[in-house]
Every structure is written in structure tokens, then in C-alpha cells.
């Protein structure tokens, strides 16, 4: 039975991500998905040769301008919109349309990322919808959560590969949906987590793609499904990606060249990350305490620096003194008090 499963699943997974890539080759991509009153430039259209002469839809012409160099900018009359985002519709010469949500950048910049949401001191369960809601309510700059894929390719939010002895990757979604968290919630899907996060524009969604415990190929398929889900809900402006699997992050960048990705493992120099187009490094506190020069090197290369998982007040102070960009913590309340000072 195992041999038959392997023979069948291998080609199936290959088709899952290779065929999907082929289908998505004509998709219009952007170099940015946000705007603010002080920076109305959204970014540039990245259209392939098969999609020439991209233009704004008639409705989008009331909100945006499109320059000759394919730069999209929010019109002055739309900058003060009370909405969290503006809808941008682009039309190609062959009649294909692509729709994007351009988020109004009101994300807080206090450097505090709630690890698996804000759960430890709130009574919520880690990686629950409630933990995300608490992180947003308390004003964290980001809320981190972890993604696995069921045996039938549905994406779920959970840290470990198993829950109560149930292996997530080897179990169909219908069975995983029956699992309950300690706070009574059903095991959340990525879709549900995104939909909750998209109700606001103050806290970023820090999406960790877990390496597959089964195969590298399955990890690549997981990356594909995650990016597709983010694009389906037009959440690019809200989501940053992180992973311990370098190839997963490279796959994300292959699918979305301007995605914000940061590496967790700690075995790459800032120069290596910059060369591969990464947004930042996201290393354990021990790695940066041994290599404090990486903080300055990363900043010189235009990379952000995040540090996990920091719960010790003295380590928080050490990192804040060195001007790291973000700190991931199970104690967001404590860190919020520190950054206010």
C-alpha cells in the first residue's frame, strides 16, 4: 500500500505545483501592495510579455494613476479614504483582468510580534483566532502563526506536526476540522485566519510555512498552496512569510517576486539572504548574540532583523539597544511597555 501511495502521490504533488505555476504564468504581479498619505506610490506592474499594454479599469481610474513606466500611484483625492484598502483592477490587452487590494498602510511600528498570537496572558489558545484578535487589540505590529497542509491539501493553523496524536499531514481535512483547541475553537484553517486578519490594517500577519515532515516535494506544494490562498484573498499587503525551509521561501519568491520573506534557521549570512532577494532575517536570539555584527550588516544590505522567541526582559533590552526591527515574543504586553519608553 505504501509503494502504491508513493507512486501516485509523487506525480500528483508534482502536478499540483508545476501545473499551477504554468496556469499562473500570465498573472499580473505588483512590486507593492500598500499606500499612505505620505507615500502614494503603490509600486510597478510586473507584466510578462504575454500580457502587454496593461491598463486601469474605468473604476480604478478614479482612484489610481498609471505611469508610462507602469508605476501605480493613488490619486490625491483617494488618499484620505476611510477604508482599510482600495480595490485595483488591471486589464490586459487580451481582456484578462486581475484584482488587487491595496492596503492603506496604518500598520503600527512598535517592533512587537506576538508569537502564535497573544495567548499566554490572555487566556486564548496559541495559534487560535482569539489569539490573533488579542494581538490586534493590544496593538502588536505583527501576529505570527504556523501553517501545515492536510493529506488532501487543505491548509491549517497549528504549530506542531501533530495535535493530540493526530498527524496533520497524514489526515484529511474533514477529520482535522473535528479537532478542538483548548479554548473550544475548531482547529483554524489558513483561510479563516486570513479573513479575520483582513478585517483591519494595523497588525501584519506573519505567516510561518512549516517544513513538511514527509518530503521536500510536499513542502514545495505547501508553499504553492499558501501563496495561492494569500492571492485568492488579495492579502499580499498584509502578509509576511517566514520559514525554516530555505527552499520553501525561494518557492514563495518564485511565485511572487516581491513577497516579503524572512529566514528562520540562522545558518545564512545577511549577504546570502540579500543575494537571494529576501526581505529579512528572523533568527533565534542565540544566533544574534553570537553574531551581533549581523544586525548592522543586515541593515546595511536593506534587510530587516527579527529575533525569536524572546521572553527575557534583559535580552529584550539588549536587542532594543541594537535597534533590531522586530522581536517575536510570548510576552507582548511586557515588550509593548518597553518600547513605549
mmCIF file of C-alpha atoms in Angstrom:
data_model
loop_
_atom_site.group_PDB
_atom_site.id
_atom_site.type_symbol
_atom_site.label_atom_id
_atom_site.label_comp_id
_atom_site.label_asym_id
_atom_site.label_seq_id
_atom_site.Cartn_x
_atom_site.Cartn_y
_atom_site.Cartn_z
ATOM 1 C CA UNK A 1 0.000 0.000 0.000
ATOM 2 C CA UNK A 2 2.810 2.428 0.851
ATOM 3 C CA UNK A 3 4.517 1.834 -2.503
ATOM 4 C CA UNK A 4 1.291 2.471 -4.392
ATOM 5 C CA UNK A 5 0.716 5.638 -2.346
ATOM 6 C CA UNK A 6 4.218 6.926 -3.109
ATOM 7 C CA UNK A 7 3.932 6.225 -6.830
ATOM 8 C CA UNK A 8 0.585 8.020 -7.001
ATOM 9 C CA UNK A 9 1.300 10.974 -4.712
ATOM 10 C CA UNK A 10 4.673 11.861 -6.233
ATOM 11 C CA UNK A 11 3.293 12.757 -9.678
ATOM 12 C CA UNK A 12 0.185 14.248 -8.062
ATOM 13 C CA UNK A 13 2.230 16.678 -5.967
ATOM 14 C CA UNK A 14 4.433 17.497 -8.957
ATOM 15 C CA UNK A 15 1.349 18.346 -10.996
ATOM 16 C CA UNK A 16 -0.125 20.282 -8.073
ATOM 17 C CA UNK A 17 2.580 22.903 -8.114
ATOM 18 C CA UNK A 18 4.096 22.671 -11.604
ATOM 19 C CA UNK A 19 0.753 22.716 -13.424
ATOM 20 C CA UNK A 20 -0.483 25.535 -11.212
ATOM 21 C CA UNK A 21 2.627 27.564 -11.981
ATOM 22 C CA UNK A 22 2.035 27.045 -15.687
ATOM 23 C CA UNK A 23 -1.557 28.195 -15.295
ATOM 24 C CA UNK A 24 -0.449 31.265 -13.371
ATOM 25 C CA UNK A 25 2.311 32.411 -15.712
ATOM 26 C CA UNK A 26 0.117 35.126 -17.215
ATOM 27 C CA UNK A 27 -0.874 36.583 -13.859
ATOM 28 C CA UNK A 28 -0.106 40.261 -13.410
ATOM 29 C CA UNK A 29 2.058 40.913 -10.353
ATOM 30 C CA UNK A 30 2.868 44.098 -8.447
ATOM 31 C CA UNK A 31 6.018 45.243 -6.700
ATOM 32 C CA UNK A 32 3.953 46.754 -3.873
ATOM 33 C CA UNK A 33 0.502 46.472 -2.301
ATOM 34 C CA UNK A 34 0.189 49.443 0.065
ATOM 35 C CA UNK A 35 -0.026 53.225 0.182
ATOM 36 C CA UNK A 36 -0.108 56.019 2.726
ATOM 37 C CA UNK A 37 -0.816 59.734 2.739
ATOM 38 C CA UNK A 38 2.920 60.404 2.745
ATOM 39 C CA UNK A 39 3.714 57.758 0.126
ATOM 40 C CA UNK A 40 1.001 57.400 -2.525
ATOM 41 C CA UNK A 41 3.177 55.225 -4.815
ATOM 42 C CA UNK A 42 1.959 51.633 -4.742
ATOM 43 C CA UNK A 43 4.608 50.096 -6.988
ATOM 44 C CA UNK A 44 5.091 48.858 -10.517
ATOM 45 C CA UNK A 45 3.156 46.367 -12.605
ATOM 46 C CA UNK A 46 5.213 43.294 -13.391
ATOM 47 C CA UNK A 47 3.563 42.028 -16.558
ATOM 48 C CA UNK A 48 5.003 39.247 -18.676
ATOM 49 C CA UNK A 49 5.494 39.528 -22.417
ATOM 50 C CA UNK A 50 2.214 37.663 -22.815
ATOM 51 C CA UNK A 51 0.376 40.490 -21.054
ATOM 52 C CA UNK A 52 1.323 43.713 -22.850
ATOM 53 C CA UNK A 53 -0.441 47.047 -22.579
ATOM 54 C CA UNK A 54 -1.924 46.633 -19.137
ATOM 55 C CA UNK A 55 -4.314 49.452 -18.211
ATOM 56 C CA UNK A 56 -6.558 50.509 -15.346
ATOM 57 C CA UNK A 57 -10.221 49.578 -15.364
ATOM 58 C CA UNK A 58 -12.584 52.516 -15.670
ATOM 59 C CA UNK A 59 -13.456 52.346 -11.957
ATOM 60 C CA UNK A 60 -9.808 52.151 -10.930
ATOM 61 C CA UNK A 61 -9.043 55.249 -12.986
ATOM 62 C CA UNK A 62 -10.956 57.259 -10.362
ATOM 63 C CA UNK A 63 -8.590 56.008 -7.626
ATOM 64 C CA UNK A 64 -5.196 55.461 -9.288
ATOM 65 C CA UNK A 65 -2.885 56.768 -11.972
ATOM 66 C CA UNK A 66 -0.756 54.538 -14.187
ATOM 67 C CA UNK A 67 2.523 55.980 -15.440
ATOM 68 C CA UNK A 68 4.273 55.161 -18.690
ATOM 69 C CA UNK A 69 6.817 53.180 -16.683
ATOM 70 C CA UNK A 70 3.973 51.039 -15.220
ATOM 71 C CA UNK A 71 4.105 52.787 -11.828
ATOM 72 C CA UNK A 72 0.791 52.831 -9.982
ATOM 73 C CA UNK A 73 0.016 55.744 -7.680
ATOM 74 C CA UNK A 74 -3.016 56.578 -5.558
ATOM 75 C CA UNK A 75 -4.722 59.799 -6.590
ATOM 76 C CA UNK A 76 -4.707 62.647 -4.089
ATOM 77 C CA UNK A 77 -8.496 62.544 -3.869
ATOM 78 C CA UNK A 78 -8.351 58.891 -2.693
ATOM 79 C CA UNK A 79 -5.551 59.196 -0.133
ATOM 80 C CA UNK A 80 -7.869 60.090 2.738
ATOM 81 C CA UNK A 81 -10.183 57.148 2.187
ATOM 82 C CA UNK A 82 -11.670 55.811 5.452
ATOM 83 C CA UNK A 83 -11.497 52.272 4.039
ATOM 84 C CA UNK A 84 -8.704 49.874 5.002
ATOM 85 C CA UNK A 85 -7.900 49.246 1.337
ATOM 86 C CA UNK A 86 -8.602 50.362 -2.218
ATOM 87 C CA UNK A 87 -9.519 47.912 -4.957
ATOM 88 C CA UNK A 88 -7.285 47.997 -8.010
ATOM 89 C CA UNK A 89 -8.447 46.288 -11.217
ATOM 90 C CA UNK A 90 -5.969 45.918 -14.074
ATOM 91 C CA UNK A 91 -6.981 44.904 -17.591
ATOM 92 C CA UNK A 92 -4.581 43.412 -20.127
ATOM 93 C CA UNK A 93 -4.737 43.688 -23.899
ATOM 94 C CA UNK A 94 -6.204 40.188 -24.201
ATOM 95 C CA UNK A 95 -9.064 41.107 -21.861
ATOM 96 C CA UNK A 96 -7.726 39.350 -18.771
ATOM 97 C CA UNK A 97 -8.376 41.189 -15.515
ATOM 98 C CA UNK A 98 -6.537 40.949 -12.209
ATOM 99 C CA UNK A 99 -7.863 42.467 -8.991
ATOM 100 C CA UNK A 100 -5.740 43.559 -6.018
ATOM 101 C CA UNK A 101 -6.460 45.071 -2.630
ATOM 102 C CA UNK A 102 -4.075 47.946 -1.971
ATOM 103 C CA UNK A 103 -3.953 48.324 1.792
ATOM 104 C CA UNK A 104 -3.890 51.724 3.476
ATOM 105 C CA UNK A 105 -0.678 51.462 5.484
ATOM 106 C CA UNK A 106 -1.650 52.222 9.054
ATOM 107 C CA UNK A 107 0.316 49.265 10.438
ATOM 108 C CA UNK A 108 1.810 50.033 13.828
ATOM 109 C CA UNK A 109 5.606 50.116 14.041
ATOM 110 C CA UNK A 110 6.356 49.219 17.644
ATOM 111 C CA UNK A 111 8.571 46.183 16.815
ATOM 112 C CA UNK A 112 6.388 43.747 18.799
ATOM 113 C CA UNK A 113 5.369 40.469 17.130
ATOM 114 C CA UNK A 114 3.104 38.194 19.148
ATOM 115 C CA UNK A 115 4.383 34.611 18.882
ATOM 116 C CA UNK A 116 1.477 32.383 17.801
ATOM 117 C CA UNK A 117 -0.736 35.351 18.597
ATOM 118 C CA UNK A 118 -1.239 36.879 22.045
ATOM 119 C CA UNK A 119 -2.205 33.885 24.156
ATOM 120 C CA UNK A 120 -0.019 33.402 27.227
ATOM 121 C CA UNK A 121 -1.516 36.202 29.318
ATOM 122 C CA UNK A 122 -4.921 36.479 27.655
ATOM 123 C CA UNK A 123 -6.436 33.052 28.223
ATOM 124 C CA UNK A 124 -6.543 32.349 24.492
ATOM 125 C CA UNK A 125 -5.046 29.222 22.932
ATOM 126 C CA UNK A 126 -1.879 29.707 20.887
ATOM 127 C CA UNK A 127 -2.444 29.900 17.114
ATOM 128 C CA UNK A 128 -6.174 30.429 17.632
ATOM 129 C CA UNK A 129 -8.363 33.097 16.052
ATOM 130 C CA UNK A 130 -8.803 34.515 19.563
ATOM 131 C CA UNK A 131 -5.005 34.836 19.953
ATOM 132 C CA UNK A 132 -4.859 36.789 16.688
ATOM 133 C CA UNK A 133 -7.692 39.036 17.861
ATOM 134 C CA UNK A 134 -5.886 39.760 21.139
ATOM 135 C CA UNK A 135 -2.653 40.632 19.288
ATOM 136 C CA UNK A 136 -4.575 43.083 17.097
ATOM 137 C CA UNK A 137 -6.456 44.580 20.046
ATOM 138 C CA UNK A 138 -3.298 45.235 22.057
ATOM 139 C CA UNK A 139 -1.625 46.854 19.043
ATOM 140 C CA UNK A 140 1.195 44.493 18.086
ATOM 141 C CA UNK A 141 2.963 45.255 14.830
ATOM 142 C CA UNK A 142 2.593 41.591 13.849
ATOM 143 C CA UNK A 143 0.933 38.340 14.861
ATOM 144 C CA UNK A 144 2.786 35.139 13.952
ATOM 145 C CA UNK A 145 1.099 31.813 13.131
ATOM 146 C CA UNK A 146 2.088 28.425 11.670
ATOM 147 C CA UNK A 147 0.746 26.559 8.638
ATOM 148 C CA UNK A 148 0.564 22.850 7.785
ATOM 149 C CA UNK A 149 -1.232 21.047 4.944
ATOM 150 C CA UNK A 150 -3.661 18.166 5.394
ATOM 151 C CA UNK A 151 -3.367 14.957 3.391
ATOM 152 C CA UNK A 152 -5.889 16.383 0.900
ATOM 153 C CA UNK A 153 -4.134 19.773 0.617
ATOM 154 C CA UNK A 154 -6.192 21.976 2.942
ATOM 155 C CA UNK A 155 -4.187 24.474 4.996
ATOM 156 C CA UNK A 156 -4.493 24.556 8.795
ATOM 157 C CA UNK A 157 -3.021 26.765 11.535
ATOM 158 C CA UNK A 158 -1.079 24.821 14.174
ATOM 159 C CA UNK A 159 2.489 24.707 15.459
ATOM 160 C CA UNK A 160 3.357 21.023 15.809
ATOM 161 C CA UNK A 161 3.086 18.385 13.096
ATOM 162 C CA UNK A 162 0.524 16.569 15.216
ATOM 163 C CA UNK A 163 -2.342 17.518 17.508
ATOM 164 C CA UNK A 164 -3.478 15.142 20.229
ATOM 165 C CA UNK A 165 -1.713 12.319 18.404
ATOM 166 C CA UNK A 166 -3.277 13.194 15.021
ATOM 167 C CA UNK A 167 -0.636 13.835 12.347
ATOM 168 C CA UNK A 168 -1.817 16.845 10.351
ATOM 169 C CA UNK A 169 -0.098 15.992 7.078
ATOM 170 C CA UNK A 170 -1.409 12.440 7.084
ATOM 171 C CA UNK A 171 -5.024 13.278 7.933
ATOM 172 C CA UNK A 172 -7.795 14.569 5.632
ATOM 173 C CA UNK A 173 -9.324 17.982 6.271
ATOM 174 C CA UNK A 174 -12.702 16.592 7.261
ATOM 175 C CA UNK A 175 -11.092 14.826 10.217
ATOM 176 C CA UNK A 176 -8.900 17.796 11.190
ATOM 177 C CA UNK A 177 -11.958 20.057 11.192
ATOM 178 C CA UNK A 178 -13.350 17.974 14.065
ATOM 179 C CA UNK A 179 -10.383 18.776 16.319
ATOM 180 C CA UNK A 180 -10.951 21.328 19.061
ATOM 181 C CA UNK A 181 -8.457 23.726 20.637
ATOM 182 C CA UNK A 182 -8.302 24.171 24.408
ATOM 183 C CA UNK A 183 -10.475 27.292 24.171
ATOM 184 C CA UNK A 184 -13.198 25.432 22.280
ATOM 185 C CA UNK A 185 -12.365 26.737 18.804
ATOM 186 C CA UNK A 186 -12.131 24.324 15.933
ATOM 187 C CA UNK A 187 -8.649 23.893 14.512
ATOM 188 C CA UNK A 188 -8.429 27.048 12.354
ATOM 189 C CA UNK A 189 -7.797 26.979 8.634
ATOM 190 C CA UNK A 190 -5.444 29.447 6.984
ATOM 191 C CA UNK A 191 -8.442 30.851 5.147
ATOM 192 C CA UNK A 192 -10.274 31.618 8.393
ATOM 193 C CA UNK A 193 -7.130 33.163 9.886
ATOM 194 C CA UNK A 194 -6.612 35.398 6.857
ATOM 195 C CA UNK A 195 -10.231 36.513 6.769
ATOM 196 C CA UNK A 196 -10.011 37.585 10.401
ATOM 197 C CA UNK A 197 -6.724 39.434 9.873
ATOM 198 C CA UNK A 198 -8.034 41.226 6.794
ATOM 199 C CA UNK A 199 -10.687 42.980 8.874
ATOM 200 C CA UNK A 200 -8.057 45.540 9.958
ATOM 201 C CA UNK A 201 -4.877 47.276 8.780
ATOM 202 C CA UNK A 202 -2.914 47.775 12.000
ATOM 203 C CA UNK A 203 -1.279 44.369 12.602
ATOM 204 C CA UNK A 204 0.652 42.386 9.981
ATOM 205 C CA UNK A 205 0.069 38.650 9.538
ATOM 206 C CA UNK A 206 3.383 36.819 9.963
ATOM 207 C CA UNK A 207 2.781 33.525 8.185
ATOM 208 C CA UNK A 208 5.204 30.693 9.000
ATOM 209 C CA UNK A 209 5.195 27.872 6.453
ATOM 210 C CA UNK A 210 6.243 24.732 8.305
ATOM 211 C CA UNK A 211 8.677 22.352 6.564
ATOM 212 C CA UNK A 212 6.990 19.112 5.608
ATOM 213 C CA UNK A 213 7.785 16.104 7.774
ATOM 214 C CA UNK A 214 7.097 13.869 4.749
ATOM 215 C CA UNK A 215 9.115 15.251 1.830
ATOM 216 C CA UNK A 216 10.716 18.339 0.294
ATOM 217 C CA UNK A 217 8.297 17.990 -2.634
ATOM 218 C CA UNK A 218 5.349 18.278 -0.282
ATOM 219 C CA UNK A 219 6.948 21.381 1.236
ATOM 220 C CA UNK A 220 7.056 22.937 -2.223
ATOM 221 C CA UNK A 221 3.395 22.052 -2.779
ATOM 222 C CA UNK A 222 2.560 23.624 0.591
ATOM 223 C CA UNK A 223 4.328 26.853 -0.408
ATOM 224 C CA UNK A 224 2.344 26.904 -3.638
ATOM 225 C CA UNK A 225 -0.977 26.421 -1.854
ATOM 226 C CA UNK A 226 -0.176 29.104 0.718
ATOM 227 C CA UNK A 227 0.687 31.723 -1.903
ATOM 228 C CA UNK A 228 -2.430 30.812 -3.876
ATOM 229 C CA UNK A 229 -4.568 31.286 -0.753
ATOM 230 C CA UNK A 230 -2.976 34.658 0.013
ATOM 231 C CA UNK A 231 -3.545 35.772 -3.576
ATOM 232 C CA UNK A 232 -7.107 34.422 -3.603
ATOM 233 C CA UNK A 233 -7.990 36.722 -0.721
ATOM 234 C CA UNK A 234 -5.810 39.566 -2.057
ATOM 235 C CA UNK A 235 -3.884 39.616 1.225
ATOM 236 C CA UNK A 236 -0.422 40.391 -0.162
ATOM 237 C CA UNK A 237 -0.290 43.767 1.576
ATOM 238 C CA UNK A 238 -0.969 42.192 4.979
ATOM 239 C CA UNK A 239 1.215 39.059 4.870
ATOM 240 C CA UNK A 240 4.918 38.443 5.535
ATOM 241 C CA UNK A 241 6.277 34.913 5.049
ATOM 242 C CA UNK A 242 8.780 33.078 7.263
ATOM 243 C CA UNK A 243 10.088 29.502 7.268
ATOM 244 C CA UNK A 244 12.911 27.259 8.444
ATOM 245 C CA UNK A 245 12.988 25.734 4.943
ATOM 246 C CA UNK A 246 15.058 27.929 2.622
ATOM 247 C CA UNK A 247 13.662 26.266 -0.497
ATOM 248 C CA UNK A 248 10.098 26.970 0.634
ATOM 249 C CA UNK A 249 10.895 30.679 0.814
ATOM 250 C CA UNK A 250 12.602 30.594 -2.579
ATOM 251 C CA UNK A 251 9.435 28.982 -3.951
ATOM 252 C CA UNK A 252 7.362 31.811 -2.484
ATOM 253 C CA UNK A 253 9.601 34.337 -4.262
ATOM 254 C CA UNK A 254 9.327 32.385 -7.499
ATOM 255 C CA UNK A 255 5.551 32.705 -7.286
ATOM 256 C CA UNK A 256 5.541 36.307 -6.018
ATOM 257 C CA UNK A 257 8.903 38.027 -6.663
ATOM 258 C CA UNK A 258 8.156 40.929 -4.294
ATOM 259 C CA UNK A 259 6.787 38.877 -1.398
ATOM 260 C CA UNK A 260 8.341 39.752 1.961
ATOM 261 C CA UNK A 261 10.160 36.612 3.112
ATOM 262 C CA UNK A 262 12.475 36.096 6.098
ATOM 263 C CA UNK A 263 14.531 33.023 7.007
ATOM 264 C CA UNK A 264 14.393 31.394 10.443
ATOM 265 C CA UNK A 265 17.135 28.778 10.599
ATOM 266 C CA UNK A 266 20.095 31.073 11.299
ATOM 267 C CA UNK A 267 22.666 29.369 9.062
ATOM 268 C CA UNK A 268 22.823 32.024 6.324
ATOM 269 C CA UNK A 269 24.724 35.319 6.426
ATOM 270 C CA UNK A 270 22.880 38.563 5.687
ATOM 271 C CA UNK A 271 24.778 38.764 2.383
ATOM 272 C CA UNK A 272 23.444 35.360 1.308
ATOM 273 C CA UNK A 273 19.873 36.379 2.125
ATOM 274 C CA UNK A 274 20.203 39.683 0.274
ATOM 275 C CA UNK A 275 21.619 37.922 -2.781
ATOM 276 C CA UNK A 276 18.538 35.702 -2.967
ATOM 277 C CA UNK A 277 16.131 38.639 -2.681
ATOM 278 C CA UNK A 278 14.951 38.053 0.885
ATOM 279 C CA UNK A 279 13.192 40.774 2.871
ATOM 280 C CA UNK A 280 14.955 39.976 6.131
ATOM 281 C CA UNK A 281 16.421 37.538 8.597
ATOM 282 C CA UNK A 282 14.428 36.155 11.508
ATOM 283 C CA UNK A 283 16.913 34.396 13.779
ATOM 284 C CA UNK A 284 16.908 32.928 17.244
ATOM 285 C CA UNK A 285 18.298 35.260 19.901
ATOM 286 C CA UNK A 286 21.286 32.950 20.416
ATOM 287 C CA UNK A 287 22.440 33.333 16.809
ATOM 288 C CA UNK A 288 22.472 37.126 17.042
ATOM 289 C CA UNK A 289 24.106 37.178 20.465
ATOM 290 C CA UNK A 290 26.951 35.133 18.923
ATOM 291 C CA UNK A 291 26.958 37.266 15.759
ATOM 292 C CA UNK A 292 25.857 40.763 16.794
ATOM 293 C CA UNK A 293 27.598 42.231 13.725
ATOM 294 C CA UNK A 294 24.888 40.587 11.585
ATOM 295 C CA UNK A 295 22.392 43.196 12.815
ATOM 296 C CA UNK A 296 24.349 46.093 11.328
ATOM 297 C CA UNK A 297 25.303 44.085 8.225
ATOM 298 C CA UNK A 298 21.664 43.226 7.584
ATOM 299 C CA UNK A 299 20.580 46.847 7.889
ATOM 300 C CA UNK A 300 23.352 47.971 5.538
ATOM 301 C CA UNK A 301 22.036 45.484 2.992
ATOM 302 C CA UNK A 302 18.464 46.728 3.394
ATOM 303 C CA UNK A 303 17.282 43.659 5.309
ATOM 304 C CA UNK A 304 15.020 43.713 8.334
ATOM 305 C CA UNK A 305 16.087 41.944 11.534
ATOM 306 C CA UNK A 306 13.622 39.950 13.603
ATOM 307 C CA UNK A 307 14.571 37.861 16.635
ATOM 308 C CA UNK A 308 12.716 34.900 18.182
ATOM 309 C CA UNK A 309 11.441 33.880 20.712
ATOM 310 C CA UNK A 310 12.447 36.487 23.307
ATOM 311 C CA UNK A 311 10.756 36.422 26.705
ATOM 312 C CA UNK A 312 13.646 37.543 28.920
ATOM 313 C CA UNK A 313 13.455 41.294 29.723
ATOM 314 C CA UNK A 314 17.258 41.634 29.697
ATOM 315 C CA UNK A 315 17.533 40.099 26.233
ATOM 316 C CA UNK A 316 14.736 42.387 25.039
ATOM 317 C CA UNK A 317 16.741 45.383 26.284
ATOM 318 C CA UNK A 318 19.933 44.118 24.615
ATOM 319 C CA UNK A 319 18.148 43.784 21.276
ATOM 320 C CA UNK A 320 16.337 47.114 21.530
ATOM 321 C CA UNK A 321 19.653 48.838 22.235
ATOM 322 C CA UNK A 322 20.942 47.375 18.956
ATOM 323 C CA UNK A 323 17.917 48.635 17.059
ATOM 324 C CA UNK A 324 16.537 45.354 15.737
ATOM 325 C CA UNK A 325 13.403 45.854 13.684
ATOM 326 C CA UNK A 326 11.181 43.236 15.317
ATOM 327 C CA UNK A 327 11.130 40.958 18.354
ATOM 328 C CA UNK A 328 8.890 37.895 18.445
ATOM 329 C CA UNK A 329 7.735 37.103 21.965
ATOM 330 C CA UNK A 330 5.276 35.180 24.116
ATOM 331 C CA UNK A 331 5.206 38.287 26.336
ATOM 332 C CA UNK A 332 3.900 41.015 24.010
ATOM 333 C CA UNK A 333 2.465 43.010 26.923
ATOM 334 C CA UNK A 334 5.918 43.286 28.547
ATOM 335 C CA UNK A 335 7.636 44.238 25.300
ATOM 336 C CA UNK A 336 4.962 46.809 24.464
ATOM 337 C CA UNK A 337 5.672 48.540 27.780
ATOM 338 C CA UNK A 338 9.380 48.592 26.974
ATOM 339 C CA UNK A 339 9.026 50.077 23.504
ATOM 340 C CA UNK A 340 6.703 52.789 24.843
ATOM 341 C CA UNK A 341 9.593 54.037 26.968
#
